[in-house]
Amino acid sequence: MRRYRPHILVVIALAIVLSTGWHGALRNALTDLRFAWQSREASGDVVVVAIDAPSIEQIGVWPWPRRLHAELLQGLAAAGAGDIAFDVDFSTPSDTASDEAFVKALREVGGSTILPSFKQPTPNGGPAYINRPLKPFSNQSWPAVVNVAVESDGLVRRYPFGEKLGDAVMPSMAVVLAGKDANRRPPFLIDFSIRAASIPVVSYVDVLRGNTDALDRLRDKKIIVGATALELGDRFSIPNGRIVSGPVLQALAAESILQGRTLRWTSDLGMILGLGVICLLMMYSWRRLGPGIRVAILVGTGAAIELTAALVQARWSLVIDTSLLHIAIVAYLTAIALDEIDFRGLLGRIAESRFHRIAMSLGDGLVCTDENHRITVWNPGASAIFGYAPAEMIGRPFETLCAVAAAEGDTRPSMHDAARQALLVPGGAVVVEFEGRRKNGETFPVEASFSGWQGTDGFQYGAILRDISVRKREAERVKYLAEHDALTGLANRNTLHARLVGMIADAERQPREVALLVIGLDGFQQINDMLGHAAGDLVLRAVAERLRIEVDGKAVVARLSGDEFAIALDCAEAGEPIAAFADRIAQAFEAPLATGTRQHRVRISIGVSVHPEGGHNADELLSNGHLALSRAKATRRGSHVLFEAAIRQELENRLTLESELALAADRGEFELFYQPQVRLIDGSLVGAEALIRWRHPVRGYVSPAEFMPVVNSSALSERIANWVMETACRQARAWELSGSNVRVAINLSPSQLQSGDLAQSIASLLDTTGLTPSLLEIEVTEDILLNDESRVLAMFKRIQQLGVRVLFDDFGTGYASLSYLKKFPLDGLKIDRSFVSGLLVNSDDAAIVSSTIGLSKQLGLTVVAEGIEDRATADFLLSMGCEEGQGYFFGRPMPAQAFETQFLAAELGAVSAA
C-alpha cells in the first residue's frame, strides 16, 4: 500500500478535479495565456464601419433613420466595397420613406448585403423570440445569425458556424462574410491571438460624408457595419481581460475563418495517453530515482508539454488540452513533498517552539519533568517563586521543591500520582496544594495544577505553580473580618449568633442554662457629640478591653452595633449566679476608662436573658435581651434587668395600643371633656381645662392615664395634640359667640414644641377660628421648659405677645421650679394635686402651698389649685390667698354639651333677661 500511495493520491486528485469541473477553468486559462504569448495581425480584408461616438455626436441620437443606412450602402458600393454585413436590428418598421429608401439601396447594391437575425429570450422564461429583418429587406439581402454564447466565467470564446432558427439552419454572420458553408459543423474557438486593434475601423460619418481617405480603405474589403460607441452597450468580454464591441467580435471571427484559424480542442484520447505516460514514468522512477531528480523530471515534463501545446496552437488550428496533465504533475509534486517531509517531527518541533515561547512568558511558575520526575523545563516564573536559576534545577528531582520529602507511607499525592490522575479527569488537570521551600529555606503554600501527556521521549509531566501565601493571608483576613468587629476585635453579631446556637445545642443535650447579657453604654452619644467619633472609638475599644478582662475567657464577648455589646456564657462555667455576674460587670465600669491622656466615666445598663426561660433559640435570646436592656435604660440605669415574660407582654400591649390609637385618630374616637375652673371667693366660672378622652367602640371610655403616656412617646403625639388645640379653640370660640367668655386651658405636648414654629401655629389657629387670644391658656410642664432653654424662652415670649396666657402646670413636682418662675414669661401657675389633697392633714404640704401662693402674688402670677375635693379644702386655700381652683368639688370633666347645660345655661339666661 505504501508503494502505490503516491499514485493513488494522484488518481484521487484527478477524480476530484473532474467531478468539480476545475480542469475546465485551468484549460481556458492556459489557452488564454497562449493567446497572450502569440500575437497575430489581422489580414485587413475585414473592415469595421463603426457607429462610434463622433458619428453619434455629428448625426444625432441613436437610432438613426434608415435612409442614412441607404446612403451608407450607396456610398460603400460607390467606393468598391465587397460584401457588406450590418450588425444592426432591422426587425421593426420605421418611417415608410426611410424603409423604402433602404429597400431601394439594397436592390441597387445587388444582393451583396448581409442582414442579421438573432434570438432574444422572453422575460417569463418561455421559448426565445426570433428577430428577423422585415420581409422587404430580407428579400433583397442574405440572412445571418449574430448570436454568440457567453461562458460561465462571462467570456466569449466559441463562435458558431450556424444556428437553427425555426426549421432551417442559418449561417453565422462571420461565416457568410468569409464565404464559407455552415454544414452543421460544431462551434470553433476564435483565435484571440489576432489583435483586435489591428482590425481596420472607419467611422460611419466619414463614409456617409464621402471622406476620400475613408473610402479608399474600403475598396474590395468585406465590411461589417455596427455600433462601437460605449453608450450603445453592444460589448463583450473576451480572454485576457479585453472588452470588444459586437462588430469587432464578428470581425475577429471572420478573420479566424479567413486565416484558417478556426481552432478546435484535441480529443480526450491524447489527454489519456499523456496521463498514462506520466504515471508510468513516475511508477518506474519512484524508488529508483531521488526526489530531486523526480521533481526535475516532472517540472521538465510540464514545461515540454506546455511548449509543445503553444507551438501546435501557433502553427495549426489545434488547441491541446493540457489541464489534467498539469494537475497530475502538481499532484505528483505534492506526493513527493508528503513522502519526504517528516510532518510529525515538523509539527512536534513547531509545537515545542510554541510551548517554550508560552512557558517563558508565563507569570506563573511552569515546571516539566521526564517520566523519572527529573525537571526538564524551568521557566522565569518558577525562578521568581523559588529563587533557583534554571541551571540549578534542570535535571534535579521535582521533590526538591517540597518542604518535606515524600516519606514511605505518606498519603499526600506525589507529582507522579497527580499527573496520572489528571489523565482520568475531564479537562486533564489535578490541583494540589503543598508546602514549598524556597532557595533561602523559607517555606510557603504552593498551588500546583498537574497534568501528564505522552511525548516523543516517553511519558512527561507538567505543573503550573503559584505562590498562594498572599492569597492565604487575604483569605484569613477576610474570614477574620467576617467573624470579628473591625474596631474592637471582638466577635461580631454573626459570630455571637453562631456561638449561641452551639451553646444552646450543648445545653439541650446536657440540661443547663445559657445566659446572654446585652450591654448598652449610658450617655455615649454625648462623648461622640462633644469630643468627636475618634474619641468615641477609643472609648469603645476601652470598653471592649474591660469586658474582655472581666469575663477572663469564660464567655464570648461581642460588639453588636454602635454602643451595644453582648456577653454569651454557659452558666455552668460562670462560677457564680448570673445576677451576681451581671452586677460584677456593671460595677466594673464604676472606675473610669483611660483612653490616652483622658479618662471617661461610662456607666452601662444590662439586659439579661437566660435560656430556656428567656428564649428557646439564639434569635429569641437576642430579642429578649434587647427588651430587658430597654427596660434597664428606662428604670435601672447603671444596673441590670433580667428578662421576664411581663416585659414582652408590656411591649406587645403598647404596640397593640399604638395601633388602636392610630385607628382611633382616623375614626374620630377622641373627644374633649371640660373641667370647670372657678373663682374661689364666689364659685363663679372663670374657665375650663380641656381634657382628652377616648371613647373605645368596645371598652367604652378609656382612662387618659392608660393611653396618654403611650401617645406622648409615639409618632401620634403631635397629631393628637394639634387636634386637641384646634378642637378646644373652636369650642371656646363657639361659646364666645354665644355670649360666654370661657377661658380654655390646654396642656401643651413636647412634640408640638419640637416640630415647627409653635407661636406661628397658634397665631394661625387664632386667626382661623377668630378666638380672642386671652380666652386661650397654655399649660406647660418643666420637662418642656428643660428642652433647649433659650429657644423655648424665645418661643413663649412670642406666644405671650399674642395675648395667650401661659401657666406653669404641676408646680412643685420638678427640680428647679422656682428658677423658672423668674426666667420664663408666665401668667400663672397650677399647684399640683399631690400638695392640695393633703393640705388639711399635712403641715408640710400646707407650708409649701402657702409659700407658693405668697411667692406668686409677689411675682404677679395667678394661682390655680388642682384637686379640690371638698368645701374645707376650698375655704382653706381661699384663706391662704389662692384665687382660683378646680376639682371634683366644683365639677368633674364632662362633654361640652353637659358643660354648657351645667355651667353656661344660667349665665346665658341672665344675659337674655338683662
Short mmCIF file of C-alpha atoms in Angstrom, two decimals, residues 94 149 165-166 206 210 236 253 419 459 571 776 803 835 865 883:
data_model
loop_
_atom_site.label_atom_id
_atom_site.label_comp_id
_atom_site.label_asym_id
_atom_site.label_seq_id
_atom_site.Cartn_x
_atom_site.Cartn_y
_atom_site.Cartn_z
CA SER A 94 -39.63 52.77 -39.06
CA ALA A 149 -22.55 32.10 -26.42
CA LEU A 165 -33.83 29.22 -36.44
CA GLY A 166 -37.23 27.63 -36.85
CA ASP A 206 -16.79 59.67 -42.69
CA GLY A 210 -17.66 60.79 -48.70
CA PHE A 236 -18.42 41.52 -25.00
CA ALA A 253 -14.49 35.51 -36.01
CA ALA A 419 -0.30 13.73 36.80
CA PHE A 459 5.53 10.00 29.25
CA CYS A 571 -23.95 29.38 83.29
CA LEU A 776 -56.71 80.58 75.34
CA GLY A 803 -52.19 87.70 74.22
CA PHE A 835 -49.98 69.02 97.63
CA ALA A 865 -55.12 74.91 92.80
CA GLU A 883 -57.84 82.91 93.87
#
